[in-house]
């Protein structure tokens, strides 16, 4: 098995044009900048508006990255879907092209489903993709999916598919849950990624694998320095600096706010476009974000300008 | 405009084979029996496991019904999806083939979205499908979608698209909400379908259009008699008889329980198959359902037996 993808990953923002179509060129350029700044690419995550992007569109965007020479070894695409056939198609495509991992949401329409049912979903994906299945990371984001990845489910999946089940992303924001994942499974090689850089200093001593965090889209350098130096003399300063950026974006408008910020720093208004059901920031909210970013003297170094 | 589809509709159960593939022949035969028993076909609803069925699979199943001569005028397919492109493809296909209506879920992954965002989603579907768009029915099922169809949203959509927005299905189970929909919009020709036949006697005097109810899959005859006769001398008896069947299936296992019942009455065990994340009934639960149905002497008249 090749080396696991660890460190700092971005759930990559997806740029759309005025007709709401994915802007392939802008997507490739954003991914290249992220990789150049030591970030892995968790394309098609929650912050990518992945649920709003069809299977065909996701395959096309992935192919564009590969054709542009972005290494598949840096990619952990989101391949979970409500329909098994979609999850299998996305997972097979990514596995065939050598993706470092698959970040797999549980099916998220039906609520109050059993661990048996969620187990069956992951098992079917693994069996159908077959021998070449890329390492699977379970995606725990109960506040949105309403279908949790429980400790019991992880234990069953690890027992049945030890070669494929590689880790989890914990987007619950609940440190007790992240700690339980680390305490129970990290020593066995299960790679836990908290969904916020704010947990880096607490999680890394417990063998976390890094983080997959929305704000990596804007601050890959700062978060990578924290990942590398959390246990150095500057560790506390690095954590505080990263936290200050994170704090600006936390709250109810994360995706449109991040897109607004990238639009501002790249001088490309098109970046503000989101797909329904999300909406762009109104002017007052946008101005408030601008002020907060100015107050902490935030910048996106060497980001391509239009 | 052709006549609106009113009356009693089934959110049609989708049969799967042992490999979890849709069983096209069984699907056509179930739909034919429903139409023969005066039921309309709300194919690809929640009880159809629609979220677990890919766009390609849904198109194929729809085409099979059309090829089998099942009239499009009896069909109100579910065409909502998280990804706009999917919703547009499904809605265009159904409209082109003359479907009586489209039952359109809001995008259901993101939570706490604004009415502006949900409005934009419906507006984009209508604009993209264009002139021949079939009548749209808004699908309110907040306990599962977590994205409600608010009265304010309906008002805005009716104002902007009076020729396309035709009604709503209210699956909230909250009579106060169904009544508010009827009180506010029914007089203007907005067709409200409660999701349970238990509301027929209360909703019809307020100009409800009928009902779209899971149990129509098993009891189309009884529910159609209630729809026709709720204000007759036998109305109360018809309501009580239909309610007794409904009561058996209400609770946490509705889809696998209904599939179990169809399997039993048609002597075709394959009907029990569900897709993940749902699971089949365990033996004890199944036996309990059997007893309850026996206690009310329930049958599915003239249902095709294997």
PDB file of N, CA and C in Angstrom, chain B residues 110-206:
ATOM      1  N   UNK B 110     -28.012  20.599   2.747  1.00  0.00           N
ATOM      2  CA  UNK B 110     -27.712  21.748   3.602  1.00  0.00           C
ATOM      3  C   UNK B 110     -28.907  22.059   4.489  1.00  0.00           C
ATOM      4  N   UNK B 111     -28.618  22.445   5.728  1.00  0.00           N
ATOM      5  CA  UNK B 111     -29.664  22.728   6.698  1.00  0.00           C
ATOM      6  C   UNK B 111     -29.668  24.234   7.011  1.00  0.00           C
ATOM      7  N   UNK B 112     -30.755  24.681   7.614  1.00  0.00           N
ATOM      8  CA  UNK B 112     -30.893  26.106   7.958  1.00  0.00           C
ATOM      9  C   UNK B 112     -30.711  27.013   6.745  1.00  0.00           C
ATOM     10  N   UNK B 113     -31.193  26.557   5.589  1.00  0.00           N
ATOM     11  CA  UNK B 113     -31.085  27.389   4.394  1.00  0.00           C
ATOM     12  C   UNK B 113     -32.246  28.382   4.382  1.00  0.00           C
ATOM     13  N   UNK B 114     -32.095  29.447   3.621  1.00  0.00           N
ATOM     14  CA  UNK B 114     -33.097  30.513   3.601  1.00  0.00           C
ATOM     15  C   UNK B 114     -34.168  30.233   2.555  1.00  0.00           C
ATOM     16  N   UNK B 115     -35.323  30.865   2.735  1.00  0.00           N
ATOM     17  CA  UNK B 115     -36.365  30.795   1.705  1.00  0.00           C
ATOM     18  C   UNK B 115     -35.848  31.344   0.376  1.00  0.00           C
ATOM     19  N   UNK B 116     -34.973  32.332   0.428  1.00  0.00           N
ATOM     20  CA  UNK B 116     -34.373  32.865  -0.808  1.00  0.00           C
ATOM     21  C   UNK B 116     -33.661  31.753  -1.579  1.00  0.00           C
ATOM     22  N   UNK B 117     -32.928  30.925  -0.848  1.00  0.00           N
ATOM     23  CA  UNK B 117     -32.171  29.856  -1.495  1.00  0.00           C
ATOM     24  C   UNK B 117     -33.083  28.774  -2.066  1.00  0.00           C
ATOM     25  N   UNK B 118     -34.141  28.439  -1.335  1.00  0.00           N
ATOM     26  CA  UNK B 118     -35.061  27.407  -1.811  1.00  0.00           C
ATOM     27  C   UNK B 118     -35.886  27.956  -2.986  1.00  0.00           C
ATOM     28  N   UNK B 119     -36.251  29.236  -2.899  1.00  0.00           N
ATOM     29  CA  UNK B 119     -36.933  29.877  -4.031  1.00  0.00           C
ATOM     30  C   UNK B 119     -36.055  29.800  -5.279  1.00  0.00           C
ATOM     31  N   UNK B 120     -34.782  30.123  -5.127  1.00  0.00           N
ATOM     32  CA  UNK B 120     -33.855  30.117  -6.279  1.00  0.00           C
ATOM     33  C   UNK B 120     -33.764  28.720  -6.896  1.00  0.00           C
ATOM     34  N   UNK B 121     -33.787  27.697  -6.056  1.00  0.00           N
ATOM     35  CA  UNK B 121     -33.745  26.306  -6.550  1.00  0.00           C
ATOM     36  C   UNK B 121     -34.961  26.002  -7.428  1.00  0.00           C
ATOM     37  N   UNK B 122     -36.166  26.298  -6.917  1.00  0.00           N
ATOM     38  CA  UNK B 122     -37.370  26.026  -7.718  1.00  0.00           C
ATOM     39  C   UNK B 122     -37.394  26.903  -8.975  1.00  0.00           C
ATOM     40  N   UNK B 123     -36.985  28.157  -8.833  1.00  0.00           N
ATOM     41  CA  UNK B 123     -36.990  29.069  -9.986  1.00  0.00           C
ATOM     42  C   UNK B 123     -36.050  28.555 -11.076  1.00  0.00           C
ATOM     43  N   UNK B 124     -34.860  28.090 -10.673  1.00  0.00           N
ATOM     44  CA  UNK B 124     -33.905  27.577 -11.673  1.00  0.00           C
ATOM     45  C   UNK B 124     -34.477  26.355 -12.389  1.00  0.00           C
ATOM     46  N   UNK B 125     -35.134  25.462 -11.655  1.00  0.00           N
ATOM     47  CA  UNK B 125     -35.737  24.283 -12.302  1.00  0.00           C
ATOM     48  C   UNK B 125     -36.756  24.733 -13.336  1.00  0.00           C
ATOM     49  N   UNK B 126     -37.650  25.622 -12.930  1.00  0.00           N
ATOM     50  CA  UNK B 126     -38.726  26.060 -13.824  1.00  0.00           C
ATOM     51  C   UNK B 126     -38.156  26.767 -15.056  1.00  0.00           C
ATOM     52  N   UNK B 127     -37.197  27.649 -14.855  1.00  0.00           N
ATOM     53  CA  UNK B 127     -36.596  28.394 -15.976  1.00  0.00           C
ATOM     54  C   UNK B 127     -35.868  27.446 -16.923  1.00  0.00           C
ATOM     55  N   UNK B 128     -35.155  26.469 -16.350  1.00  0.00           N
ATOM     56  CA  UNK B 128     -34.345  25.586 -17.201  1.00  0.00           C
ATOM     57  C   UNK B 128     -35.196  24.559 -17.949  1.00  0.00           C
ATOM     58  N   UNK B 129     -36.238  24.050 -17.297  1.00  0.00           N
ATOM     59  CA  UNK B 129     -37.108  23.105 -18.009  1.00  0.00           C
ATOM     60  C   UNK B 129     -37.866  23.861 -19.112  1.00  0.00           C
ATOM     61  N   UNK B 130     -38.237  25.088 -18.817  1.00  0.00           N
ATOM     62  CA  UNK B 130     -38.819  25.946 -19.862  1.00  0.00           C
ATOM     63  C   UNK B 130     -40.304  25.750 -20.079  1.00  0.00           C
ATOM     64  N   UNK B 131     -40.772  26.149 -21.250  1.00  0.00           N
ATOM     65  CA  UNK B 131     -42.199  26.266 -21.546  1.00  0.00           C
ATOM     66  C   UNK B 131     -43.052  25.048 -21.284  1.00  0.00           C
ATOM     67  N   UNK B 132     -42.509  23.862 -21.520  1.00  0.00           N
ATOM     68  CA  UNK B 132     -43.332  22.669 -21.373  1.00  0.00           C
ATOM     69  C   UNK B 132     -43.302  22.046 -19.996  1.00  0.00           C
ATOM     70  N   UNK B 133     -42.868  22.803 -18.996  1.00  0.00           N
ATOM     71  CA  UNK B 133     -42.732  22.222 -17.649  1.00  0.00           C
ATOM     72  C   UNK B 133     -44.077  21.743 -17.111  1.00  0.00           C
ATOM     73  N   UNK B 134     -44.120  20.510 -16.658  1.00  0.00           N
ATOM     74  CA  UNK B 134     -45.341  19.958 -16.058  1.00  0.00           C
ATOM     75  C   UNK B 134     -45.652  20.708 -14.761  1.00  0.00           C
ATOM     76  N   UNK B 135     -46.917  20.674 -14.321  1.00  0.00           N
ATOM     77  CA  UNK B 135     -47.289  21.325 -13.065  1.00  0.00           C
ATOM     78  C   UNK B 135     -46.407  20.834 -11.909  1.00  0.00           C
ATOM     79  N   UNK B 136     -45.949  21.784 -11.101  1.00  0.00           N
ATOM     80  CA  UNK B 136     -45.051  21.440  -9.987  1.00  0.00           C
ATOM     81  C   UNK B 136     -45.810  21.434  -8.665  1.00  0.00           C
ATOM     82  N   UNK B 137     -45.598  20.354  -7.907  1.00  0.00           N
ATOM     83  CA  UNK B 137     -46.145  20.208  -6.561  1.00  0.00           C
ATOM     84  C   UNK B 137     -44.971  20.254  -5.587  1.00  0.00           C
ATOM     85  N   UNK B 138     -45.053  21.155  -4.622  1.00  0.00           N
ATOM     86  CA  UNK B 138     -43.978  21.345  -3.645  1.00  0.00           C
ATOM     87  C   UNK B 138     -44.092  20.288  -2.557  1.00  0.00           C
ATOM     88  N   UNK B 139     -42.963  19.719  -2.182  1.00  0.00           N
ATOM     89  CA  UNK B 139     -42.984  18.565  -1.286  1.00  0.00           C
ATOM     90  C   UNK B 139     -42.480  18.984   0.101  1.00  0.00           C
ATOM     91  N   UNK B 140     -43.428  19.041   1.046  1.00  0.00           N
ATOM     92  CA  UNK B 140     -43.118  19.461   2.423  1.00  0.00           C
ATOM     93  C   UNK B 140     -43.009  18.228   3.315  1.00  0.00           C
ATOM     94  N   UNK B 141     -41.790  17.885   3.693  1.00  0.00           N
ATOM     95  CA  UNK B 141     -41.566  16.722   4.556  1.00  0.00           C
ATOM     96  C   UNK B 141     -40.406  17.060   5.495  1.00  0.00           C
ATOM     97  N   UNK B 142     -40.676  18.035   6.382  1.00  0.00           N
ATOM     98  CA  UNK B 142     -39.582  18.634   7.172  1.00  0.00           C
ATOM     99  C   UNK B 142     -38.893  17.660   8.112  1.00  0.00           C
ATOM    100  N   UNK B 143     -39.595  16.613   8.565  1.00  0.00           N
ATOM    101  CA  UNK B 143     -38.966  15.671   9.493  1.00  0.00           C
ATOM    102  C   UNK B 143     -37.877  14.860   8.805  1.00  0.00           C
ATOM    103  N   UNK B 144     -37.870  14.835   7.478  1.00  0.00           N
ATOM    104  CA  UNK B 144     -36.825  14.112   6.742  1.00  0.00           C
ATOM    105  C   UNK B 144     -35.922  15.076   5.973  1.00  0.00           C
ATOM    106  N   UNK B 145     -36.515  15.998   5.244  1.00  0.00           N
ATOM    107  CA  UNK B 145     -35.687  16.926   4.451  1.00  0.00           C
ATOM    108  C   UNK B 145     -35.000  17.958   5.343  1.00  0.00           C
ATOM    109  N   UNK B 146     -35.640  18.288   6.470  1.00  0.00           N
ATOM    110  CA  UNK B 146     -35.180  19.378   7.342  1.00  0.00           C
ATOM    111  C   UNK B 146     -35.158  20.719   6.615  1.00  0.00           C
ATOM    112  N   UNK B 147     -35.820  20.776   5.464  1.00  0.00           N
ATOM    113  CA  UNK B 147     -35.960  22.036   4.723  1.00  0.00           C
ATOM    114  C   UNK B 147     -37.453  22.214   4.444  1.00  0.00           C
ATOM    115  N   UNK B 148     -38.120  23.025   5.257  1.00  0.00           N
ATOM    116  CA  UNK B 148     -39.573  23.155   5.103  1.00  0.00           C
ATOM    117  C   UNK B 148     -39.967  23.981   3.885  1.00  0.00           C
ATOM    118  N   UNK B 149     -41.180  23.713   3.397  1.00  0.00           N
ATOM    119  CA  UNK B 149     -41.808  24.586   2.396  1.00  0.00           C
ATOM    120  C   UNK B 149     -42.715  25.528   3.180  1.00  0.00           C
ATOM    121  N   UNK B 150     -42.290  26.750   3.356  1.00  0.00           N
ATOM    122  CA  UNK B 150     -43.048  27.685   4.192  1.00  0.00           C
ATOM    123  C   UNK B 150     -44.186  28.332   3.401  1.00  0.00           C
ATOM    124  N   UNK B 151     -45.147  28.875   4.140  1.00  0.00           N
ATOM    125  CA  UNK B 151     -46.248  29.592   3.491  1.00  0.00           C
ATOM    126  C   UNK B 151     -45.711  30.772   2.684  1.00  0.00           C
ATOM    127  N   UNK B 152     -44.716  31.437   3.230  1.00  0.00           N
ATOM    128  CA  UNK B 152     -44.132  32.590   2.524  1.00  0.00           C
ATOM    129  C   UNK B 152     -43.491  32.183   1.207  1.00  0.00           C
ATOM    130  N   UNK B 153     -42.831  31.038   1.219  1.00  0.00           N
ATOM    131  CA  UNK B 153     -42.196  30.546  -0.017  1.00  0.00           C
ATOM    132  C   UNK B 153     -43.251  30.223  -1.069  1.00  0.00           C
ATOM    133  N   UNK B 154     -44.326  29.561  -0.646  1.00  0.00           N
ATOM    134  CA  UNK B 154     -45.402  29.225  -1.590  1.00  0.00           C
ATOM    135  C   UNK B 154     -45.970  30.496  -2.210  1.00  0.00           C
ATOM    136  N   UNK B 155     -46.195  31.488  -1.379  1.00  0.00           N
ATOM    137  CA  UNK B 155     -46.764  32.746  -1.862  1.00  0.00           C
ATOM    138  C   UNK B 155     -45.863  33.386  -2.925  1.00  0.00           C
ATOM    139  N   UNK B 156     -44.562  33.393  -2.659  1.00  0.00           N
ATOM    140  CA  UNK B 156     -43.616  33.980  -3.619  1.00  0.00           C
ATOM    141  C   UNK B 156     -43.587  33.189  -4.920  1.00  0.00           C
ATOM    142  N   UNK B 157     -43.582  31.858  -4.788  1.00  0.00           N
ATOM    143  CA  UNK B 157     -43.512  31.026  -5.999  1.00  0.00           C
ATOM    144  C   UNK B 157     -44.789  31.160  -6.830  1.00  0.00           C
ATOM    145  N   UNK B 158     -45.951  31.191  -6.138  1.00  0.00           N
ATOM    146  CA  UNK B 158     -47.222  31.345  -6.861  1.00  0.00           C
ATOM    147  C   UNK B 158     -47.279  32.681  -7.590  1.00  0.00           C
ATOM    148  N   UNK B 159     -46.731  33.695  -6.974  1.00  0.00           N
ATOM    149  CA  UNK B 159     -46.760  35.026  -7.575  1.00  0.00           C
ATOM    150  C   UNK B 159     -45.874  35.062  -8.833  1.00  0.00           C
ATOM    151  N   UNK B 160     -44.722  34.407  -8.738  1.00  0.00           N
ATOM    152  CA  UNK B 160     -43.761  34.461  -9.850  1.00  0.00           C
ATOM    153  C   UNK B 160     -44.091  33.440 -10.941  1.00  0.00           C
ATOM    154  N   UNK B 161     -44.579  32.279 -10.566  1.00  0.00           N
ATOM    155  CA  UNK B 161     -44.826  31.197 -11.547  1.00  0.00           C
ATOM    156  C   UNK B 161     -46.240  30.632 -11.409  1.00  0.00           C
ATOM    157  N   UNK B 162     -47.264  31.468 -11.587  1.00  0.00           N
ATOM    158  CA  UNK B 162     -48.642  31.000 -11.361  1.00  0.00           C
ATOM    159  C   UNK B 162     -49.065  29.877 -12.307  1.00  0.00           C
ATOM    160  N   UNK B 163     -48.434  29.783 -13.472  1.00  0.00           N
ATOM    161  CA  UNK B 163     -48.831  28.760 -14.432  1.00  0.00           C
ATOM    162  C   UNK B 163     -48.216  27.398 -14.122  1.00  0.00           C
ATOM    163  N   UNK B 164     -47.170  27.362 -13.319  1.00  0.00           N
ATOM    164  CA  UNK B 164     -46.439  26.111 -13.086  1.00  0.00           C
ATOM    165  C   UNK B 164     -46.656  25.563 -11.671  1.00  0.00           C
ATOM    166  N   UNK B 165     -46.673  26.438 -10.686  1.00  0.00           N
ATOM    167  CA  UNK B 165     -46.834  25.978  -9.297  1.00  0.00           C
ATOM    168  C   UNK B 165     -48.290  25.557  -9.094  1.00  0.00           C
ATOM    169  N   UNK B 166     -48.507  24.257  -8.903  1.00  0.00           N
ATOM    170  CA  UNK B 166     -49.866  23.720  -8.935  1.00  0.00           C
ATOM    171  C   UNK B 166     -50.373  23.238  -7.586  1.00  0.00           C
ATOM    172  N   UNK B 167     -49.463  22.994  -6.641  1.00  0.00           N
ATOM    173  CA  UNK B 167     -49.929  22.483  -5.363  1.00  0.00           C
ATOM    174  C   UNK B 167     -48.792  22.021  -4.488  1.00  0.00           C
ATOM    175  N   UNK B 168     -49.144  21.222  -3.476  1.00  0.00           N
ATOM    176  CA  UNK B 168     -48.148  20.733  -2.532  1.00  0.00           C
ATOM    177  C   UNK B 168     -48.588  19.404  -1.960  1.00  0.00           C
ATOM    178  N   UNK B 169     -47.600  18.605  -1.587  1.00  0.00           N
ATOM    179  CA  UNK B 169     -47.867  17.446  -0.749  1.00  0.00           C
ATOM    180  C   UNK B 169     -47.384  17.795   0.650  1.00  0.00           C
ATOM    181  N   UNK B 170     -48.251  17.619   1.638  1.00  0.00           N
ATOM    182  CA  UNK B 170     -47.871  17.908   3.016  1.00  0.00           C
ATOM    183  C   UNK B 170     -47.663  16.606   3.779  1.00  0.00           C
ATOM    184  N   UNK B 171     -46.390  16.237   3.951  1.00  0.00           N
ATOM    185  CA  UNK B 171     -46.052  15.009   4.675  1.00  0.00           C
ATOM    186  C   UNK B 171     -45.656  15.288   6.114  1.00  0.00           C
ATOM    187  N   UNK B 172     -45.937  16.489   6.583  1.00  0.00           N
ATOM    188  CA  UNK B 172     -45.516  16.829   7.953  1.00  0.00           C
ATOM    189  C   UNK B 172     -46.284  16.022   8.988  1.00  0.00           C
ATOM    190  N   UNK B 173     -47.497  15.578   8.619  1.00  0.00           N
ATOM    191  CA  UNK B 173     -48.352  14.912   9.608  1.00  0.00           C
ATOM    192  C   UNK B 173     -48.955  15.905  10.593  1.00  0.00           C
ATOM    193  N   UNK B 174     -48.720  17.179  10.328  1.00  0.00           N
ATOM    194  CA  UNK B 174     -49.179  18.247  11.226  1.00  0.00           C
ATOM    195  C   UNK B 174     -50.438  18.867  10.618  1.00  0.00           C
ATOM    196  N   UNK B 175     -51.588  18.518  11.183  1.00  0.00           N
ATOM    197  CA  UNK B 175     -52.849  18.980  10.607  1.00  0.00           C
ATOM    198  C   UNK B 175     -52.926  20.505  10.549  1.00  0.00           C
ATOM    199  N   UNK B 176     -52.355  21.169  11.551  1.00  0.00           N
ATOM    200  CA  UNK B 176     -52.395  22.641  11.552  1.00  0.00           C
ATOM    201  C   UNK B 176     -51.707  23.186  10.297  1.00  0.00           C
ATOM    202  N   UNK B 177     -50.637  22.533   9.881  1.00  0.00           N
ATOM    203  CA  UNK B 177     -49.949  23.007   8.674  1.00  0.00           C
ATOM    204  C   UNK B 177     -50.775  22.712   7.421  1.00  0.00           C
ATOM    205  N   UNK B 178     -51.346  21.494   7.349  1.00  0.00           N
ATOM    206  CA  UNK B 178     -52.191  21.154   6.194  1.00  0.00           C
ATOM    207  C   UNK B 178     -53.354  22.136   6.089  1.00  0.00           C
ATOM    208  N   UNK B 179     -53.958  22.423   7.230  1.00  0.00           N
ATOM    209  CA  UNK B 179     -55.097  23.347   7.244  1.00  0.00           C
ATOM    210  C   UNK B 179     -54.660  24.749   6.800  1.00  0.00           C
ATOM    211  N   UNK B 180     -53.496  25.175   7.240  1.00  0.00           N
ATOM    212  CA  UNK B 180     -53.002  26.503   6.830  1.00  0.00           C
ATOM    213  C   UNK B 180     -52.780  26.553   5.319  1.00  0.00           C
ATOM    214  N   UNK B 181     -52.255  25.471   4.752  1.00  0.00           N
ATOM    215  CA  UNK B 181     -52.067  25.421   3.295  1.00  0.00           C
ATOM    216  C   UNK B 181     -53.415  25.540   2.583  1.00  0.00           C
ATOM    217  N   UNK B 182     -54.378  24.762   3.079  1.00  0.00           N
ATOM    218  CA  UNK B 182     -55.714  24.782   2.467  1.00  0.00           C
ATOM    219  C   UNK B 182     -56.356  26.161   2.619  1.00  0.00           C
ATOM    220  N   UNK B 183     -56.329  26.695   3.825  1.00  0.00           N
ATOM    221  CA  UNK B 183     -56.970  27.988   4.094  1.00  0.00           C
ATOM    222  C   UNK B 183     -56.361  29.109   3.251  1.00  0.00           C
ATOM    223  N   UNK B 184     -55.060  29.049   3.073  1.00  0.00           N
ATOM    224  CA  UNK B 184     -54.378  30.144   2.383  1.00  0.00           C
ATOM    225  C   UNK B 184     -54.426  30.042   0.867  1.00  0.00           C
ATOM    226  N   UNK B 185     -54.402  28.810   0.360  1.00  0.00           N
ATOM    227  CA  UNK B 185     -54.143  28.686  -1.077  1.00  0.00           C
ATOM    228  C   UNK B 185     -55.153  27.853  -1.874  1.00  0.00           C
ATOM    229  N   UNK B 186     -55.945  26.991  -1.217  1.00  0.00           N
ATOM    230  CA  UNK B 186     -56.773  26.051  -1.979  1.00  0.00           C
ATOM    231  C   UNK B 186     -57.807  26.763  -2.847  1.00  0.00           C
ATOM    232  N   UNK B 187     -58.375  27.830  -2.343  1.00  0.00           N
ATOM    233  CA  UNK B 187     -59.421  28.530  -3.100  1.00  0.00           C
ATOM    234  C   UNK B 187     -58.881  29.075  -4.421  1.00  0.00           C
ATOM    235  N   UNK B 188     -57.594  29.355  -4.468  1.00  0.00           N
ATOM    236  CA  UNK B 188     -56.979  29.875  -5.696  1.00  0.00           C
ATOM    237  C   UNK B 188     -56.581  28.788  -6.676  1.00  0.00           C
ATOM    238  N   UNK B 189     -56.918  27.520  -6.362  1.00  0.00           N
ATOM    239  CA  UNK B 189     -56.607  26.441  -7.298  1.00  0.00           C
ATOM    240  C   UNK B 189     -55.308  25.716  -6.987  1.00  0.00           C
ATOM    241  N   UNK B 190     -54.778  25.967  -5.806  1.00  0.00           N
ATOM    242  CA  UNK B 190     -53.545  25.297  -5.366  1.00  0.00           C
ATOM    243  C   UNK B 190     -53.960  23.967  -4.728  1.00  0.00           C
ATOM    244  N   UNK B 191     -53.485  22.871  -5.319  1.00  0.00           N
ATOM    245  CA  UNK B 191     -53.960  21.541  -4.920  1.00  0.00           C
ATOM    246  C   UNK B 191     -53.117  20.962  -3.780  1.00  0.00           C
ATOM    247  N   UNK B 192     -53.738  20.843  -2.627  1.00  0.00           N
ATOM    248  CA  UNK B 192     -53.038  20.330  -1.455  1.00  0.00           C
ATOM    249  C   UNK B 192     -53.364  18.855  -1.248  1.00  0.00           C
ATOM    250  N   UNK B 193     -52.333  18.049  -1.203  1.00  0.00           N
ATOM    251  CA  UNK B 193     -52.468  16.615  -0.923  1.00  0.00           C
ATOM    252  C   UNK B 193     -51.886  16.311   0.449  1.00  0.00           C
ATOM    253  N   UNK B 194     -52.713  15.987   1.446  1.00  0.00           N
ATOM    254  CA  UNK B 194     -52.145  15.463   2.685  1.00  0.00           C
ATOM    255  C   UNK B 194     -51.486  14.109   2.378  1.00  0.00           C
ATOM    256  N   UNK B 195     -50.547  13.716   3.233  1.00  0.00           N
ATOM    257  CA  UNK B 195     -49.807  12.476   2.990  1.00  0.00           C
ATOM    258  C   UNK B 195     -50.425  11.293   3.717  1.00  0.00           C
ATOM    259  N   UNK B 196     -51.641  11.484   4.201  1.00  0.00           N
ATOM    260  CA  UNK B 196     -52.309  10.370   4.883  1.00  0.00           C
ATOM    261  C   UNK B 196     -53.799  10.415   4.612  1.00  0.00           C
ATOM    262  N   UNK B 197     -54.363   9.244   4.365  1.00  0.00           N
ATOM    263  CA  UNK B 197     -55.805   9.138   4.170  1.00  0.00           C
ATOM    264  C   UNK B 197     -56.571   9.450   5.455  1.00  0.00           C
ATOM    265  N   UNK B 198     -55.871   9.458   6.580  1.00  0.00           N
ATOM    266  CA  UNK B 198     -56.536   9.783   7.848  1.00  0.00           C
ATOM    267  C   UNK B 198     -57.053  11.217   7.861  1.00  0.00           C
ATOM    268  N   UNK B 199     -56.519  12.068   6.980  1.00  0.00           N
ATOM    269  CA  UNK B 199     -56.960  13.464   6.932  1.00  0.00           C
ATOM    270  C   UNK B 199     -58.071  13.707   5.901  1.00  0.00           C
ATOM    271  N   UNK B 200     -58.479  12.661   5.169  1.00  0.00           N
ATOM    272  CA  UNK B 200     -59.431  12.874   4.067  1.00  0.00           C
ATOM    273  C   UNK B 200     -60.716  13.575   4.541  1.00  0.00           C
ATOM    274  N   UNK B 201     -61.346  13.037   5.576  1.00  0.00           N
ATOM    275  CA  UNK B 201     -62.646  13.594   5.995  1.00  0.00           C
ATOM    276  C   UNK B 201     -62.523  15.030   6.480  1.00  0.00           C
ATOM    277  N   UNK B 202     -61.364  15.358   7.049  1.00  0.00           N
ATOM    278  CA  UNK B 202     -61.161  16.729   7.529  1.00  0.00           C
ATOM    279  C   UNK B 202     -60.706  17.659   6.408  1.00  0.00           C
ATOM    280  N   UNK B 203     -59.952  17.113   5.468  1.00  0.00           N
ATOM    281  CA  UNK B 203     -59.320  17.980   4.465  1.00  0.00           C
ATOM    282  C   UNK B 203     -60.202  18.234   3.244  1.00  0.00           C
ATOM    283  N   UNK B 204     -61.039  17.240   2.877  1.00  0.00           N
ATOM    284  CA  UNK B 204     -61.837  17.405   1.652  1.00  0.00           C
ATOM    285  C   UNK B 204     -62.814  18.583   1.730  1.00  0.00           C
ATOM    286  N   UNK B 205     -63.471  18.789   2.877  1.00  0.00           N
ATOM    287  CA  UNK B 205     -64.380  19.955   2.945  1.00  0.00           C
ATOM    288  C   UNK B 205     -63.636  21.280   2.769  1.00  0.00           C
ATOM    289  N   UNK B 206     -62.316  21.270   3.009  1.00  0.00           N
ATOM    290  CA  UNK B 206     -61.516  22.487   2.840  1.00  0.00           C
ATOM    291  C   UNK B 206     -60.850  22.523   1.461  1.00  0.00           C
TER     292      UNK B 206
END
